[in-house]
Amino acid sequence: MRRMFLVNVSMLGIISLLFSAATVSAMAGETPSRPQPKYTVEETISRSEFINGIMSAQYGKNQPQKDCFLDVTAANWDSKHICLAVELGVISAKPDGYFRRDDPATIREVMTALQRFYGLKLEDNLSLYSVPLSYAKKMNIVPTTVTNLDAPITRGVLRDLKSRMENPEQ
């Protein structure tokens, strides 16, 4: 089934997509230099780990430390990428004003962050954050094994989701 993504493509966009995809692959346990992955496909990924992975691949590690949430201050090692992701509109805080870096990232959060990060547009200008599970499955965005978009994302589902978003015609 075809997914209807419209992609804004530029040379910089293609380069950033490649670097970002490599980082997401590493987070999903696909690092080729590691003969035996120390991660399993069933492991969940924290919100901090996911955001740091995609942001550090694109923007490097030389970002300034900042305060951007009640629980993300310049004293935190991961504040530079979390705050940059907020500035760029890739992610947002929880409704209570906290980021909750150690909470598992949900499938819905990751889908939405990747859509925003890659600049992907759905045919109806929908945000993946607001789509129901049936729509995500019909558009072949999520694996058929996913039963709840608000469930914690595992490394295996992240790998599948990344592949589907990178290759929308398959």
Coordinates of C-alpha atoms in Angstrom, one line a residue:
M1 CA 0.0 0.0 0.0
R2 CA 1.4 3.5 -0.9
R3 CA 2.0 6.1 1.8
M4 CA 1.2 9.6 0.7
F5 CA 4.1 11.7 1.9
L6 CA 5.1 14.8 0.2
V7 CA 8.8 15.6 1.0
N8 CA 10.5 18.9 0.9
V9 CA 13.9 17.9 -0.6
S10 CA 17.1 19.9 -0.9
M11 CA 20.7 18.8 -1.0
L12 CA 21.1 19.8 2.7
G13 CA 17.8 17.9 3.4
I14 CA 19.1 14.8 1.8
I15 CA 22.5 15.0 3.7
S16 CA 20.7 15.6 7.0
L17 CA 18.3 12.7 6.3
L18 CA 21.2 10.3 5.7
F19 CA 23.0 11.4 8.9
S20 CA 19.8 11.3 10.9
A21 CA 18.9 7.8 9.5
A22 CA 22.3 6.5 10.6
T23 CA 21.8 7.7 14.1
V24 CA 18.3 6.3 14.3
S25 CA 19.7 3.0 13.0
A26 CA 22.3 3.0 15.7
M27 CA 19.6 3.7 18.3
A28 CA 17.7 0.7 16.9
G29 CA 20.7 -1.5 17.4
E30 CA 21.9 -1.6 13.8
T31 CA 25.4 -0.3 14.3
P32 CA 27.6 -2.3 11.9
S33 CA 30.8 -1.8 13.9
R34 CA 29.3 -3.6 16.9
P35 CA 29.5 -7.3 16.1
Q36 CA 27.0 -8.3 18.8
P37 CA 24.4 -5.6 19.5
K38 CA 24.1 -4.9 23.2
Y39 CA 20.5 -3.8 22.7
T40 CA 17.5 -6.0 22.0
V41 CA 14.6 -5.2 19.7
E42 CA 12.2 -5.4 22.7
E43 CA 14.0 -2.6 24.7
T44 CA 12.2 0.7 24.9
I45 CA 13.9 4.0 24.2
S46 CA 13.7 7.0 26.5
R47 CA 12.6 10.4 25.3
S48 CA 16.0 11.8 26.0
E49 CA 17.8 9.0 24.1
F50 CA 15.6 9.4 21.1
I51 CA 15.9 13.2 20.9
N52 CA 19.7 13.2 21.6
G53 CA 20.2 10.6 18.8
I54 CA 18.4 12.5 16.1
M55 CA 19.6 15.9 17.1
S56 CA 23.3 15.1 17.6
A57 CA 23.5 13.5 14.2
Q58 CA 22.2 16.7 12.5
Y59 CA 23.6 19.4 14.7
G60 CA 26.6 17.9 16.4
K61 CA 27.6 17.9 20.0
N62 CA 28.7 21.6 20.2
Q63 CA 25.4 23.1 21.1
P64 CA 25.2 25.3 24.2
Q65 CA 23.6 23.9 27.3
K66 CA 20.3 25.6 28.1
D67 CA 17.3 25.7 30.4
C68 CA 14.1 24.8 28.6
F69 CA 11.8 22.8 30.9
L70 CA 11.3 22.5 34.6
D71 CA 13.3 19.3 34.6
V72 CA 15.8 20.2 31.8
T73 CA 18.4 22.8 32.8
A74 CA 21.8 23.8 31.6
A75 CA 23.2 21.5 34.3
N76 CA 21.8 18.4 32.5
W77 CA 24.1 16.7 29.9
D78 CA 21.2 16.3 27.4
S79 CA 19.8 19.8 27.6
K80 CA 21.5 21.1 24.5
H81 CA 19.7 18.7 22.1
I82 CA 16.4 18.7 24.0
C83 CA 16.2 22.5 24.0
L84 CA 17.3 22.7 20.3
A85 CA 14.6 20.2 19.4
V86 CA 12.0 22.4 21.2
E87 CA 13.3 25.5 19.4
L88 CA 12.9 23.7 16.0
G89 CA 9.4 22.5 16.8
V90 CA 10.4 18.8 16.8
I91 CA 9.2 18.1 20.3
S92 CA 7.3 19.7 23.1
A93 CA 6.9 19.4 26.9
K94 CA 4.3 17.2 28.6
P95 CA 1.2 19.2 29.6
D96 CA 2.5 19.8 33.1
G97 CA 5.6 21.7 31.8
Y98 CA 8.1 18.8 32.3
F99 CA 10.0 17.0 29.6
R100 CA 10.3 13.7 31.5
R101 CA 13.6 12.6 29.8
D102 CA 13.6 9.2 31.4
D103 CA 10.1 8.3 30.4
P104 CA 9.9 5.9 27.4
A105 CA 9.2 7.6 24.1
T106 CA 5.8 6.6 22.7
I107 CA 5.2 5.5 19.1
R108 CA 3.0 8.6 18.6
E109 CA 5.8 10.9 19.9
V110 CA 8.4 9.3 17.7
M111 CA 6.2 9.3 14.6
T112 CA 5.5 13.0 15.1
A113 CA 9.1 14.0 15.9
L114 CA 10.4 12.2 12.8
Q115 CA 7.7 13.7 10.7
R116 CA 8.6 17.2 11.9
F117 CA 12.4 16.5 11.8
Y118 CA 12.4 15.2 8.3
G119 CA 9.8 17.8 7.1
L120 CA 7.4 15.1 5.9
K121 CA 3.9 16.2 4.9
L122 CA 0.9 13.9 4.7
E123 CA -1.4 14.4 1.7
D124 CA -4.1 16.1 3.9
N125 CA -1.6 18.2 5.9
L126 CA -2.3 16.1 8.9
S127 CA 0.1 15.8 11.8
L128 CA 1.0 12.2 12.7
Y129 CA 0.3 13.2 16.3
S130 CA -3.4 13.5 15.7
V131 CA -4.0 10.5 13.4
P132 CA -5.8 7.4 14.7
L133 CA -4.1 4.0 14.6
S134 CA -6.3 2.9 11.8
Y135 CA -5.1 5.7 9.6
A136 CA -1.5 5.1 10.4
K137 CA -1.9 1.4 9.5
K138 CA -3.9 2.2 6.3
M139 CA -1.1 4.6 5.2
N140 CA 1.5 1.9 6.1
I141 CA 3.3 4.2 8.5
V142 CA 3.4 1.8 11.4
P143 CA 4.0 -1.9 11.5
T144 CA 0.8 -4.0 11.6
T145 CA 1.9 -5.4 15.0
V146 CA 1.4 -2.0 16.6
T147 CA -1.9 -2.0 18.6
N148 CA -1.5 1.3 20.5
L149 CA 0.2 4.5 19.3
D150 CA 0.6 5.6 22.9
A151 CA 2.6 2.5 23.9
P152 CA 6.4 2.9 24.5
I153 CA 8.4 2.4 21.4
T154 CA 10.8 -0.4 21.2
R155 CA 14.1 -0.5 19.2
G156 CA 12.5 -3.0 16.8
V157 CA 9.4 -0.8 16.1
L158 CA 11.7 2.2 15.8
R159 CA 13.8 0.4 13.1
D160 CA 10.6 -0.5 11.2
L161 CA 9.1 2.9 11.6
K162 CA 12.3 4.6 10.4
S163 CA 12.4 2.3 7.4
R164 CA 8.8 3.1 6.5
M165 CA 9.3 6.8 6.7
E166 CA 12.5 6.7 4.7
N167 CA 11.0 4.6 1.9
P168 CA 7.4 5.7 1.6
E169 CA 6.8 4.0 -1.7
Q170 CA 7.3 0.5 -0.5

